[in-house]
PDB file of C-alpha atoms and ligand atoms in Angstrom:
ATOM      1  CA  UNK D  17       0.000   0.000   0.000  1.00 65.00           C
ATOM      2  CA  UNK D  18       1.311   3.414  -0.970  1.00 76.00           C
ATOM      3  CA  UNK D  19       1.240   6.099   1.688  1.00 95.00           C
ATOM      4  CA  UNK D  20      -0.305   8.858  -0.411  1.00 98.00           C
ATOM      5  CA  UNK D  21      -1.753  11.938   1.302  1.00 98.00           C
ATOM      6  CA  UNK D  22      -4.147  13.537  -1.175  1.00 98.00           C
ATOM      7  CA  UNK D  23      -6.774  14.448   1.428  1.00 98.00           C
ATOM      8  CA  UNK D  24      -6.966  14.342   5.213  1.00 98.00           C
ATOM      9  CA  UNK D  25      -9.696  11.726   4.802  1.00 97.00           C
ATOM     10  CA  UNK D  26      -6.946   9.411   3.489  1.00 96.00           C
ATOM     11  CA  UNK D  27      -5.745   9.208   7.105  1.00 97.00           C
ATOM     12  CA  UNK D  28      -7.493   7.432   9.967  1.00 97.00           C
ATOM     13  CA  UNK D  29      -7.044   8.578  13.564  1.00 97.00           C
ATOM     14  CA  UNK D  30      -4.004   6.315  13.964  1.00 97.00           C
ATOM     15  CA  UNK D  31      -2.322   7.876  10.929  1.00 97.00           C
ATOM     16  CA  UNK D  32      -3.189  11.423  11.918  1.00 98.00           C
ATOM     17  CA  UNK D  33      -1.963  11.005  15.479  1.00 97.00           C
ATOM     18  CA  UNK D  34       1.188   9.255  14.251  1.00 97.00           C
ATOM     19  CA  UNK D  35       1.981  12.213  11.978  1.00 98.00           C
ATOM     20  CA  UNK D  36       1.352  14.749  14.757  1.00 98.00           C
ATOM     21  CA  UNK D  37       3.632  12.775  17.071  1.00 97.00           C
ATOM     22  CA  UNK D  38       6.337  12.397  14.402  1.00 98.00           C
ATOM     23  CA  UNK D  39       6.107  16.167  13.872  1.00 98.00           C
ATOM     24  CA  UNK D  40       7.192  16.950  17.424  1.00 97.00           C
ATOM     25  CA  UNK D  41       9.809  14.297  18.160  1.00 96.00           C
ATOM     26  CA  UNK D  42      13.142  15.717  19.230  1.00 94.00           C
ATOM     27  CA  UNK D  43      15.226  13.641  16.817  1.00 95.00           C
ATOM     28  CA  UNK D  44      13.499  13.374  13.424  1.00 94.00           C
ATOM     29  CA  UNK D  45      15.991  10.803  12.144  1.00 96.00           C
ATOM     30  CA  UNK D  46      17.050  10.645   8.492  1.00 97.00           C
ATOM     31  CA  UNK D  47      14.419   8.600   6.645  1.00 98.00           C
ATOM     32  CA  UNK D  48      15.133  10.612   3.472  1.00 98.00           C
ATOM     33  CA  UNK D  49      18.942  10.195   3.610  1.00 98.00           C
ATOM     34  CA  UNK D  50      20.244  10.174   0.049  1.00 98.00           C
ATOM     35  CA  UNK D  51      16.730  10.516  -1.359  1.00 98.00           C
ATOM     36  CA  UNK D  52      14.910  13.182  -3.331  1.00 98.00           C
ATOM     37  CA  UNK D  53      11.564  14.945  -2.892  1.00 99.00           C
ATOM     38  CA  UNK D  54       9.956  16.511  -5.988  1.00 98.00           C
ATOM     39  CA  UNK D  55       8.036  19.723  -5.281  1.00 98.00           C
ATOM     40  CA  UNK D  56       5.843  20.601  -8.269  1.00 98.00           C
ATOM     41  CA  UNK D  57       4.028  23.952  -8.086  1.00 98.00           C
ATOM     42  CA  UNK D  58       1.256  25.040 -10.466  1.00 97.00           C
ATOM     43  CA  UNK D  59       0.449  27.964  -8.136  1.00 97.00           C
ATOM     44  CA  UNK D  60       2.541  30.384  -6.046  1.00 97.00           C
ATOM     45  CA  UNK D  61       3.639  29.572  -2.495  1.00 98.00           C
ATOM     46  CA  UNK D  62       5.662  31.020   0.374  1.00 98.00           C
ATOM     47  CA  UNK D  63       4.985  28.736   3.348  1.00 98.00           C
ATOM     48  CA  UNK D  64       4.515  25.444   1.533  1.00 98.00           C
ATOM     49  CA  UNK D  65       7.622  25.637  -0.592  1.00 98.00           C
ATOM     50  CA  UNK D  66       9.877  26.792   2.231  1.00 98.00           C
ATOM     51  CA  UNK D  67       8.489  24.455   4.886  1.00 98.00           C
ATOM     52  CA  UNK D  68       8.659  21.454   2.539  1.00 99.00           C
ATOM     53  CA  UNK D  69      12.215  22.244   1.427  1.00 98.00           C
ATOM     54  CA  UNK D  70      13.444  22.662   5.000  1.00 98.00           C
ATOM     55  CA  UNK D  71      11.561  19.606   6.267  1.00 98.00           C
ATOM     56  CA  UNK D  72      13.139  17.537   3.487  1.00 98.00           C
ATOM     57  CA  UNK D  73      16.609  18.726   4.481  1.00 98.00           C
ATOM     58  CA  UNK D  74      15.879  18.020   8.168  1.00 98.00           C
ATOM     59  CA  UNK D  75      15.019  14.410   7.224  1.00 98.00           C
ATOM     60  CA  UNK D  76      18.299  14.052   5.335  1.00 98.00           C
ATOM     61  CA  UNK D  77      16.850  14.407   1.839  1.00 98.00           C
ATOM     62  CA  UNK D  78      17.207  16.725  -1.128  1.00 98.00           C
ATOM     63  CA  UNK D  79      14.262  18.836  -2.360  1.00 98.00           C
ATOM     64  CA  UNK D  80      13.901  19.745  -6.043  1.00 98.00           C
ATOM     65  CA  UNK D  81      11.651  22.772  -6.635  1.00 98.00           C
ATOM     66  CA  UNK D  82       9.824  22.514  -9.973  1.00 97.00           C
ATOM     67  CA  UNK D  83       7.904  25.456 -11.404  1.00 94.00           C
ATOM     68  CA  UNK D  84       4.761  25.149 -13.442  1.00 91.00           C
ATOM     69  CA  UNK D  85       6.427  25.954 -16.757  1.00 87.00           C
ATOM     70  CA  UNK D  86       9.182  23.375 -16.276  1.00 89.00           C
ATOM     71  CA  UNK D  87       7.146  20.165 -16.285  1.00 90.00           C
ATOM     72  CA  UNK D  88       3.912  21.433 -17.838  1.00 91.00           C
ATOM     73  CA  UNK D  89       1.811  19.081 -15.713  1.00 91.00           C
ATOM     74  CA  UNK D  90      -0.959  17.874 -18.024  1.00 88.00           C
ATOM     75  CA  UNK D  91       0.079  20.198 -20.847  1.00 90.00           C
ATOM     76  CA  UNK D  92       3.690  19.497 -21.921  1.00 93.00           C
ATOM     77  CA  UNK D  93       3.317  15.933 -20.649  1.00 95.00           C
ATOM     78  CA  UNK D  94       0.456  13.954 -19.122  1.00 96.00           C
ATOM     79  CA  UNK D  95       0.093  13.907 -15.337  1.00 97.00           C
ATOM     80  CA  UNK D  96       0.798  10.165 -15.404  1.00 98.00           C
ATOM     81  CA  UNK D  97       4.023  10.543 -17.410  1.00 97.00           C
ATOM     82  CA  UNK D  98       5.232  13.410 -15.220  1.00 97.00           C
ATOM     83  CA  UNK D  99       4.689  11.203 -12.158  1.00 98.00           C
ATOM     84  CA  UNK D 100       6.437   8.233 -13.789  1.00 98.00           C
ATOM     85  CA  UNK D 101       9.395  10.441 -14.656  1.00 97.00           C
ATOM     86  CA  UNK D 102       9.700  11.987 -11.185  1.00 98.00           C
ATOM     87  CA  UNK D 103       9.394   8.519  -9.612  1.00 98.00           C
ATOM     88  CA  UNK D 104      12.691   7.602 -11.322  1.00 98.00           C
ATOM     89  CA  UNK D 105      14.532  10.090  -9.108  1.00 98.00           C
ATOM     90  CA  UNK D 106      12.447  10.811  -6.026  1.00 98.00           C
ATOM     91  CA  UNK D 107      11.040   9.004  -2.987  1.00 98.00           C
ATOM     92  CA  UNK D 108       8.128  11.423  -2.518  1.00 98.00           C
ATOM     93  CA  UNK D 109       6.282  13.369  -5.228  1.00 98.00           C
ATOM     94  CA  UNK D 110       4.570  16.485  -3.883  1.00 98.00           C
ATOM     95  CA  UNK D 111       2.414  18.746  -6.026  1.00 98.00           C
ATOM     96  CA  UNK D 112       0.316  21.921  -5.740  1.00 98.00           C
ATOM     97  CA  UNK D 113      -2.297  21.809  -8.474  1.00 98.00           C
ATOM     98  CA  UNK D 114      -5.318  23.706  -9.731  1.00 95.00           C
ATOM     99  CA  UNK D 115      -7.344  20.571 -10.369  1.00 96.00           C
ATOM    100  CA  UNK D 116      -7.368  17.884  -7.664  1.00 98.00           C
ATOM    101  CA  UNK D 117      -7.896  15.190 -10.296  1.00 98.00           C
ATOM    102  CA  UNK D 118      -4.305  15.665 -11.495  1.00 97.00           C
ATOM    103  CA  UNK D 119      -3.065  14.441  -8.093  1.00 98.00           C
ATOM    104  CA  UNK D 120      -5.302  11.375  -8.271  1.00 98.00           C
ATOM    105  CA  UNK D 121      -3.989  10.543 -11.730  1.00 98.00           C
ATOM    106  CA  UNK D 122      -0.375  10.952 -10.583  1.00 98.00           C
ATOM    107  CA  UNK D 123      -0.956   8.774  -7.522  1.00 98.00           C
ATOM    108  CA  UNK D 124      -2.620   6.072  -9.611  1.00 98.00           C
ATOM    109  CA  UNK D 125       0.327   5.964 -12.024  1.00 98.00           C
ATOM    110  CA  UNK D 126       3.168   5.341  -9.526  1.00 98.00           C
ATOM    111  CA  UNK D 127       4.005   3.406  -6.362  1.00 97.00           C
ATOM    112  CA  UNK D 128       5.990   6.383  -5.063  1.00 98.00           C
ATOM    113  CA  UNK D 129       3.904   8.208  -2.428  1.00 98.00           C
ATOM    114  CA  UNK D 130       2.197  11.391  -3.641  1.00 98.00           C
ATOM    115  CA  UNK D 131       1.585  14.365  -1.341  1.00 98.00           C
ATOM    116  CA  UNK D 132      -0.990  17.110  -1.977  1.00 98.00           C
ATOM    117  CA  UNK D 133       0.552  20.563  -1.384  1.00 98.00           C
ATOM    118  CA  UNK D 134      -2.873  22.241  -2.069  1.00 98.00           C
ATOM    119  CA  UNK D 135      -5.530  21.658  -4.674  1.00 98.00           C
ATOM    120  CA  UNK D 136      -8.787  23.406  -5.472  1.00 98.00           C
ATOM    121  CA  UNK D 137     -10.574  21.098  -3.009  1.00 98.00           C
ATOM    122  CA  UNK D 138      -8.054  20.237  -0.274  1.00 98.00           C
ATOM    123  CA  UNK D 139      -5.017  21.453   1.678  1.00 98.00           C
ATOM    124  CA  UNK D 140      -4.024  18.540   3.927  1.00 98.00           C
ATOM    125  CA  UNK D 141      -0.590  19.889   4.916  1.00 99.00           C
ATOM    126  CA  UNK D 142      -2.274  23.026   6.261  1.00 99.00           C
ATOM    127  CA  UNK D 143      -4.749  20.981   8.291  1.00 99.00           C
ATOM    128  CA  UNK D 144      -1.931  18.985   9.881  1.00 99.00           C
ATOM    129  CA  UNK D 145      -0.292  22.225  11.051  1.00 99.00           C
ATOM    130  CA  UNK D 146      -3.639  23.556  12.250  1.00 99.00           C
ATOM    131  CA  UNK D 147      -4.397  20.440  14.278  1.00 98.00           C
ATOM    132  CA  UNK D 148      -0.933  20.543  15.848  1.00 98.00           C
ATOM    133  CA  UNK D 149      -1.450  24.226  16.696  1.00 99.00           C
ATOM    134  CA  UNK D 150      -4.800  23.529  18.368  1.00 98.00           C
ATOM    135  CA  UNK D 151      -3.333  20.580  20.261  1.00 98.00           C
ATOM    136  CA  UNK D 152      -0.447  22.720  21.516  1.00 98.00           C
ATOM    137  CA  UNK D 153      -2.577  25.690  22.587  1.00 98.00           C
ATOM    138  CA  UNK D 154      -5.584  23.811  24.004  1.00 98.00           C
ATOM    139  CA  UNK D 155      -3.555  20.905  25.399  1.00 98.00           C
ATOM    140  CA  UNK D 156      -5.945  18.467  23.686  1.00 98.00           C
ATOM    141  CA  UNK D 157      -8.025  18.085  20.539  1.00 98.00           C
ATOM    142  CA  UNK D 158     -10.889  16.173  22.080  1.00 97.00           C
ATOM    143  CA  UNK D 159     -14.038  18.283  22.325  1.00 97.00           C
ATOM    144  CA  UNK D 160     -12.318  21.595  21.525  1.00 98.00           C
ATOM    145  CA  UNK D 161     -14.525  23.957  19.505  1.00 98.00           C
ATOM    146  CA  UNK D 162     -13.144  25.687  16.406  1.00 98.00           C
ATOM    147  CA  UNK D 163     -15.233  28.200  14.417  1.00 98.00           C
ATOM    148  CA  UNK D 164     -14.563  28.746  10.715  1.00 98.00           C
ATOM    149  CA  UNK D 165     -15.772  32.142   9.488  1.00 98.00           C
ATOM    150  CA  UNK D 166     -16.152  32.743   5.719  1.00 98.00           C
ATOM    151  CA  UNK D 167     -15.698  30.680   2.587  1.00 98.00           C
ATOM    152  CA  UNK D 168     -15.862  26.902   3.215  1.00 98.00           C
ATOM    153  CA  UNK D 169     -12.898  26.323   0.918  1.00 98.00           C
ATOM    154  CA  UNK D 170     -10.036  23.850   0.422  1.00 98.00           C
ATOM    155  CA  UNK D 171      -8.416  24.750   3.762  1.00 98.00           C
ATOM    156  CA  UNK D 172     -11.756  24.431   5.554  1.00 98.00           C
ATOM    157  CA  UNK D 173     -12.500  21.027   3.983  1.00 98.00           C
ATOM    158  CA  UNK D 174      -9.185  19.514   5.107  1.00 98.00           C
ATOM    159  CA  UNK D 175      -9.569  21.026   8.568  1.00 98.00           C
ATOM    160  CA  UNK D 176     -13.117  19.662   8.786  1.00 98.00           C
ATOM    161  CA  UNK D 177     -11.953  16.168   7.842  1.00 98.00           C
ATOM    162  CA  UNK D 178      -9.236  16.281  10.505  1.00 98.00           C
ATOM    163  CA  UNK D 179     -11.654  17.611  13.123  1.00 98.00           C
ATOM    164  CA  UNK D 180     -14.152  14.859  12.306  1.00 97.00           C
ATOM    165  CA  UNK D 181     -11.487  12.175  12.712  1.00 98.00           C
ATOM    166  CA  UNK D 182      -9.939  13.521  15.920  1.00 98.00           C
ATOM    167  CA  UNK D 183     -13.025  14.685  17.829  1.00 97.00           C
ATOM    168  CA  UNK D 184     -12.701  18.449  17.376  1.00 98.00           C
ATOM    169  CA  UNK D 185     -16.018  20.322  17.163  1.00 98.00           C
ATOM    170  CA  UNK D 186     -16.110  22.517  14.049  1.00 98.00           C
ATOM    171  CA  UNK D 187     -18.769  25.148  13.370  1.00 98.00           C
ATOM    172  CA  UNK D 188     -18.787  26.843   9.958  1.00 98.00           C
ATOM    173  CA  UNK D 189     -20.353  30.259   9.310  1.00 98.00           C
ATOM    174  CA  UNK D 190     -20.700  31.101   5.607  1.00 98.00           C
ATOM    175  CA  UNK D 191     -23.054  33.138   3.456  1.00 98.00           C
ATOM    176  CA  UNK D 192     -25.477  31.430   1.115  1.00 97.00           C
ATOM    177  CA  UNK D 193     -23.578  29.659  -1.654  1.00 97.00           C
ATOM    178  CA  UNK D 194     -20.207  29.610   0.167  1.00 98.00           C
ATOM    179  CA  UNK D 195     -20.819  26.785   2.652  1.00 98.00           C
ATOM    180  CA  UNK D 196     -20.545  23.025   2.169  1.00 97.00           C
ATOM    181  CA  UNK D 197     -23.338  21.192   0.394  1.00 96.00           C
ATOM    182  CA  UNK D 198     -25.536  19.661   3.076  1.00 94.00           C
ATOM    183  CA  UNK D 199     -24.529  16.118   2.092  1.00 95.00           C
ATOM    184  CA  UNK D 200     -20.877  17.007   2.670  1.00 95.00           C
ATOM    185  CA  UNK D 201     -21.625  18.812   5.947  1.00 96.00           C
ATOM    186  CA  UNK D 202     -23.353  15.627   7.099  1.00 95.00           C
ATOM    187  CA  UNK D 203     -20.352  13.512   6.043  1.00 94.00           C
ATOM    188  CA  UNK D 204     -18.075  15.835   8.010  1.00 94.00           C
ATOM    189  CA  UNK D 205     -20.379  16.041  11.019  1.00 93.00           C
ATOM    190  CA  UNK D 206     -20.172  19.821  11.185  1.00 94.00           C
ATOM    191  CA  UNK D 207     -22.698  22.460  12.099  1.00 91.00           C
ATOM    192  CA  UNK D 208     -23.273  25.178   9.493  1.00 97.00           C
ATOM    193  CA  UNK D 209     -24.853  28.581   9.988  1.00 98.00           C
ATOM    194  CA  UNK D 210     -25.008  31.902   8.172  1.00 98.00           C
ATOM    195  CA  UNK D 211     -24.347  33.735  11.459  1.00 98.00           C
ATOM    196  CA  UNK D 212     -20.683  34.281  12.504  1.00 98.00           C
ATOM    197  CA  UNK D 213     -21.768  35.135  16.061  1.00 98.00           C
ATOM    198  CA  UNK D 214     -23.539  31.795  16.397  1.00 98.00           C
ATOM    199  CA  UNK D 215     -20.479  29.866  15.170  1.00 98.00           C
ATOM    200  CA  UNK D 216     -18.164  31.860  17.430  1.00 98.00           C
ATOM    201  CA  UNK D 217     -20.187  31.120  20.571  1.00 98.00           C
ATOM    202  CA  UNK D 218     -18.118  28.878  22.837  1.00 98.00           C
ATOM    203  CA  UNK D 219     -15.279  28.602  20.305  1.00 98.00           C
ATOM    204  CA  UNK D 220     -11.713  28.487  21.607  1.00 98.00           C
ATOM    205  CA  UNK D 221     -10.348  29.136  18.102  1.00 99.00           C
ATOM    206  CA  UNK D 222     -11.615  31.446  15.356  1.00 99.00           C
ATOM    207  CA  UNK D 223     -10.273  30.557  11.885  1.00 99.00           C
ATOM    208  CA  UNK D 224     -10.619  32.409   8.608  1.00 98.00           C
ATOM    209  CA  UNK D 225      -9.034  32.433   5.153  1.00 98.00           C
ATOM    210  CA  UNK D 226      -9.065  34.733   2.143  1.00 98.00           C
ATOM    211  CA  UNK D 227     -12.353  35.445   0.408  1.00 98.00           C
ATOM    212  CA  UNK D 228     -10.756  34.950  -3.014  1.00 98.00           C
ATOM    213  CA  UNK D 229      -8.566  31.866  -3.326  1.00 98.00           C
ATOM    214  CA  UNK D 230      -5.907  31.344  -5.984  1.00 98.00           C
ATOM    215  CA  UNK D 231      -7.579  30.830  -9.345  1.00 97.00           C
ATOM    216  CA  UNK D 232     -10.805  32.649  -8.362  1.00 98.00           C
ATOM    217  CA  UNK D 233      -9.798  36.136  -9.492  1.00 97.00           C
ATOM    218  CA  UNK D 234     -12.727  36.406 -11.916  1.00 98.00           C
ATOM    219  CA  UNK D 235     -15.100  36.127  -8.916  1.00 98.00           C
ATOM    220  CA  UNK D 236     -13.361  38.799  -6.839  1.00 98.00           C
ATOM    221  CA  UNK D 237     -16.130  41.395  -6.711  1.00 98.00           C
ATOM    222  CA  UNK D 238     -18.920  38.872  -6.149  1.00 98.00           C
ATOM    223  CA  UNK D 239     -16.964  37.249  -3.337  1.00 98.00           C
ATOM    224  CA  UNK D 240     -16.102  40.544  -1.634  1.00 98.00           C
ATOM    225  CA  UNK D 241     -19.767  41.463  -1.657  1.00 98.00           C
ATOM    226  CA  UNK D 242     -21.032  38.090  -0.437  1.00 98.00           C
ATOM    227  CA  UNK D 243     -18.459  37.805   2.347  1.00 98.00           C
ATOM    228  CA  UNK D 244     -18.384  41.433   3.514  1.00 98.00           C
ATOM    229  CA  UNK D 245     -20.123  40.604   6.817  1.00 98.00           C
ATOM    230  CA  UNK D 246     -17.741  37.744   7.590  1.00 98.00           C
ATOM    231  CA  UNK D 247     -14.676  39.738   8.602  1.00 98.00           C
ATOM    232  CA  UNK D 248     -12.891  38.546  11.740  1.00 98.00           C
ATOM    233  CA  UNK D 249     -12.434  41.734  13.754  1.00 98.00           C
ATOM    234  CA  UNK D 250     -12.321  42.831  17.383  1.00 98.00           C
ATOM    235  CA  UNK D 251     -16.137  42.792  17.628  1.00 98.00           C
ATOM    236  CA  UNK D 252     -16.361  39.152  16.596  1.00 98.00           C
ATOM    237  CA  UNK D 253     -13.449  38.120  18.808  1.00 98.00           C
ATOM    238  CA  UNK D 254     -15.144  39.894  21.727  1.00 98.00           C
ATOM    239  CA  UNK D 255     -18.032  37.417  21.467  1.00 98.00           C
ATOM    240  CA  UNK D 256     -15.654  34.626  22.506  1.00 98.00           C
ATOM    241  CA  UNK D 257     -13.991  33.838  25.795  1.00 97.00           C
ATOM    242  CA  UNK D 258     -10.581  35.137  24.663  1.00 98.00           C
ATOM    243  CA  UNK D 259     -10.311  32.706  21.723  1.00 98.00           C
ATOM    244  CA  UNK D 260      -7.169  32.216  19.647  1.00 99.00           C
ATOM    245  CA  UNK D 261      -7.140  33.496  16.052  1.00 99.00           C
ATOM    246  CA  UNK D 262      -6.023  31.184  13.244  1.00 99.00           C
ATOM    247  CA  UNK D 263      -5.299  31.890   9.545  1.00 99.00           C
ATOM    248  CA  UNK D 264      -3.449  29.692   7.060  1.00 98.00           C
ATOM    249  CA  UNK D 265      -1.964  32.807   5.357  1.00 98.00           C
ATOM    250  CA  UNK D 266      -1.453  34.656   3.118  1.00 98.00           C
ATOM    251  CA  UNK D 267      -3.971  37.115   4.597  1.00 98.00           C
ATOM    252  CA  UNK D 268      -5.675  40.013   2.857  1.00 98.00           C
ATOM    253  CA  UNK D 269      -5.504  42.383   5.807  1.00 98.00           C
ATOM    254  CA  UNK D 270      -8.565  44.624   5.935  1.00 98.00           C
ATOM    255  CA  UNK D 271     -10.721  42.073   4.110  1.00 98.00           C
ATOM    256  CA  UNK D 272     -11.254  38.804   5.985  1.00 98.00           C
ATOM    257  CA  UNK D 273      -9.252  39.951   9.036  1.00 98.00           C
ATOM    258  CA  UNK D 274      -8.198  43.241  10.609  1.00 98.00           C
ATOM    259  CA  UNK D 275      -4.653  44.207  11.573  1.00 98.00           C
ATOM    260  CA  UNK D 276      -5.714  44.368  15.224  1.00 98.00           C
ATOM    261  CA  UNK D 277      -6.683  40.684  15.238  1.00 98.00           C
ATOM    262  CA  UNK D 278      -3.798  39.467  13.056  1.00 98.00           C
ATOM    263  CA  UNK D 279      -1.251  41.302  15.184  1.00 98.00           C
ATOM    264  CA  UNK D 280      -3.074  40.919  18.509  1.00 98.00           C
ATOM    265  CA  UNK D 281      -1.953  38.906  21.551  1.00 98.00           C
ATOM    266  CA  UNK D 282      -4.249  35.967  20.718  1.00 98.00           C
ATOM    267  CA  UNK D 283      -3.086  35.584  17.123  1.00 98.00           C
ATOM    268  CA  UNK D 284      -1.524  32.151  16.534  1.00 99.00           C
ATOM    269  CA  UNK D 285      -0.811  32.657  12.847  1.00 98.00           C
ATOM    270  CA  UNK D 286       2.992  32.588  13.122  1.00 98.00           C
ATOM    271  CA  UNK D 287       2.870  29.468  15.272  1.00 98.00           C
ATOM    272  CA  UNK D 288       0.733  27.905  12.519  1.00 98.00           C
ATOM    273  CA  UNK D 289       3.259  29.009   9.888  1.00 98.00           C
ATOM    274  CA  UNK D 290       6.141  27.482  11.860  1.00 98.00           C
ATOM    275  CA  UNK D 291       4.145  24.317  12.451  1.00 98.00           C
ATOM    276  CA  UNK D 292       3.853  23.901   8.678  1.00 99.00           C
ATOM    277  CA  UNK D 293       7.526  22.850   8.706  1.00 98.00           C
ATOM    278  CA  UNK D 294       7.183  20.489  11.669  1.00 98.00           C
ATOM    279  CA  UNK D 295       4.106  18.765  10.267  1.00 98.00           C
ATOM    280  CA  UNK D 296       5.607  18.579   6.762  1.00 98.00           C
ATOM    281  CA  UNK D 297       8.458  16.678   8.435  1.00 98.00           C
ATOM    282  CA  UNK D 298       6.009  14.436  10.267  1.00 98.00           C
ATOM    283  CA  UNK D 299       3.973  13.781   7.129  1.00 98.00           C
ATOM    284  CA  UNK D 300       7.010  12.863   5.035  1.00 98.00           C
ATOM    285  CA  UNK D 301       8.468  10.651   7.772  1.00 98.00           C
ATOM    286  CA  UNK D 302       5.119   8.819   7.890  1.00 98.00           C
ATOM    287  CA  UNK D 303       5.077   8.508   4.092  1.00 98.00           C
ATOM    288  CA  UNK D 304       8.534   6.900   4.313  1.00 97.00           C
ATOM    289  CA  UNK D 305       7.078   4.218   6.570  1.00 95.00           C
ATOM    290  CA  UNK D 306       7.698   5.612  10.040  1.00 95.00           C
ATOM    291  CA  UNK D 307       5.125   5.780  12.828  1.00 88.00           C
ATOM    292  CA  UNK D 308       3.451   2.486  11.986  1.00 66.00           C
TER     293      UNK D 308
HETATM  294  N1   CP N 467      -0.696  28.485   3.834  1.00 80.06           N
HETATM  295  C1   CP N 467      -0.081  28.226   2.663  1.00 80.06           C
HETATM  296  O1   CP N 467      -0.210  27.161   2.057  1.00 80.06           O
HETATM  297  O2   CP N 467       0.726  29.242   2.227  1.00 80.06           O
HETATM  298  P1   CP N 467       1.448  29.326   0.816  1.00 80.06           P
HETATM  299  O3   CP N 467       0.373  29.428  -0.240  1.00 80.06           O
HETATM  300  O4   CP N 467       2.313  30.560   0.892  1.00 80.06           O
HETATM  301  O5   CP N 467       2.262  28.080   0.616  1.00 80.06           O
HETATM  302  N1  NVA N 468      -7.670  29.074   0.103  1.00 80.06           N
HETATM  303  C1  NVA N 468      -6.390  29.598  -0.278  1.00 80.06           C
HETATM  304  C2  NVA N 468      -5.317  28.994   0.572  1.00 80.06           C
HETATM  305  C3  NVA N 468      -3.930  29.465   0.286  1.00 80.06           C
HETATM  306  C4  NVA N 468      -2.908  28.823   1.158  1.00 80.06           C
HETATM  307  C5  NVA N 468      -6.145  29.313  -1.755  1.00 80.06           C
HETATM  308  O1  NVA N 468      -6.467  28.211  -2.217  1.00 80.06           O
HETATM  309  O2  NVA N 468      -5.643  30.187  -2.450  1.00 80.06           O
END
C-alpha cells in the first residue's frame, strides 16, 4: 500500500496522530537520507515551498523545486508521465495543483507516495499544522470547539476532515452559496450557519481564510460582496472567551481579518506558519514508513 496523502480523509485517527507525534519528536531521524523529494508547483507559495524544502533537508533528503512551466503538468506531458518520470529520481512526489484530479492521476500511475501541497478542493498539509497548533494551545483536541468564518474552501475542507477524525467540534459560518453542500456537511459532522456570532459562541479558536482563493480572481467582486459581513475583527473576537485566532496565510488584511486581530496577543498565525515545517516533516516521515 502506498502512503499517499491527497486528502486528510486518506488518514485514519491512527495515521493522523502518528503524523502529529512524528512532527514533534526531538530527533526526526534521516528517513530521506540520500533521497529526493519533488516539489511541483502550479500555483505560487511562500509557506509550503519553504516548509517542505526545510523539512526535506531536516530528514536528510534533497528537495527539487519545480515550477509550473518546467514540467507542464498535463500540458507538456500527461500527469501520469510526469509522475512516472519523477518517480525515477524521487522518494516522494509532492504537487500543488489547480485541479485535484491531477493528483489522483499521478498517484494512480506510480508506487511512489504522492503528497498534496494544495488543490482546489483540499489542503491537507495546512490541516496537519492547524491540528498541531490547536493541540499545543488547548492541550488536547478532544471536544475543543473551532469556528470557521467565511468561505468553506479547500483549507476548511481539510480542517473539517481532521476535526471529524480527531473529535474536534467545528462550526462553519458562511453566506449562502459559500458553505458546504448539506450532504458534505453531514459527512463531516459539522454544524453550518449563516451567522458568525452563532459559530463563534463557545469557540476556543476562530479561523478564517481569504475570500478569493488562488484561481478565483474572476469572482473577486462577487466574493467581496457576499463575504463582507464575515470579517474577523475585534467585535467578533469579543463574542468569545478570549479565543485564539487562526489563519493559514497569506492574509488580505482589511478584508477577511483586521490588523488588530492578526497582530493581537491571541493571534496564533505565526505558530501555525512554523508548524507547517514540523508537520511537513512528520507527514514525510510517515510517508517513508515511520510511525506504523
Ligand atoms: N498556507 C499556505 O499554504 O501558504 P502558501 O500558499 O504561501 O504556501
Ligand atoms: N484558500 C487559499 C489557501 C492558500 C494557502 C487558496 O487556495 O488560495
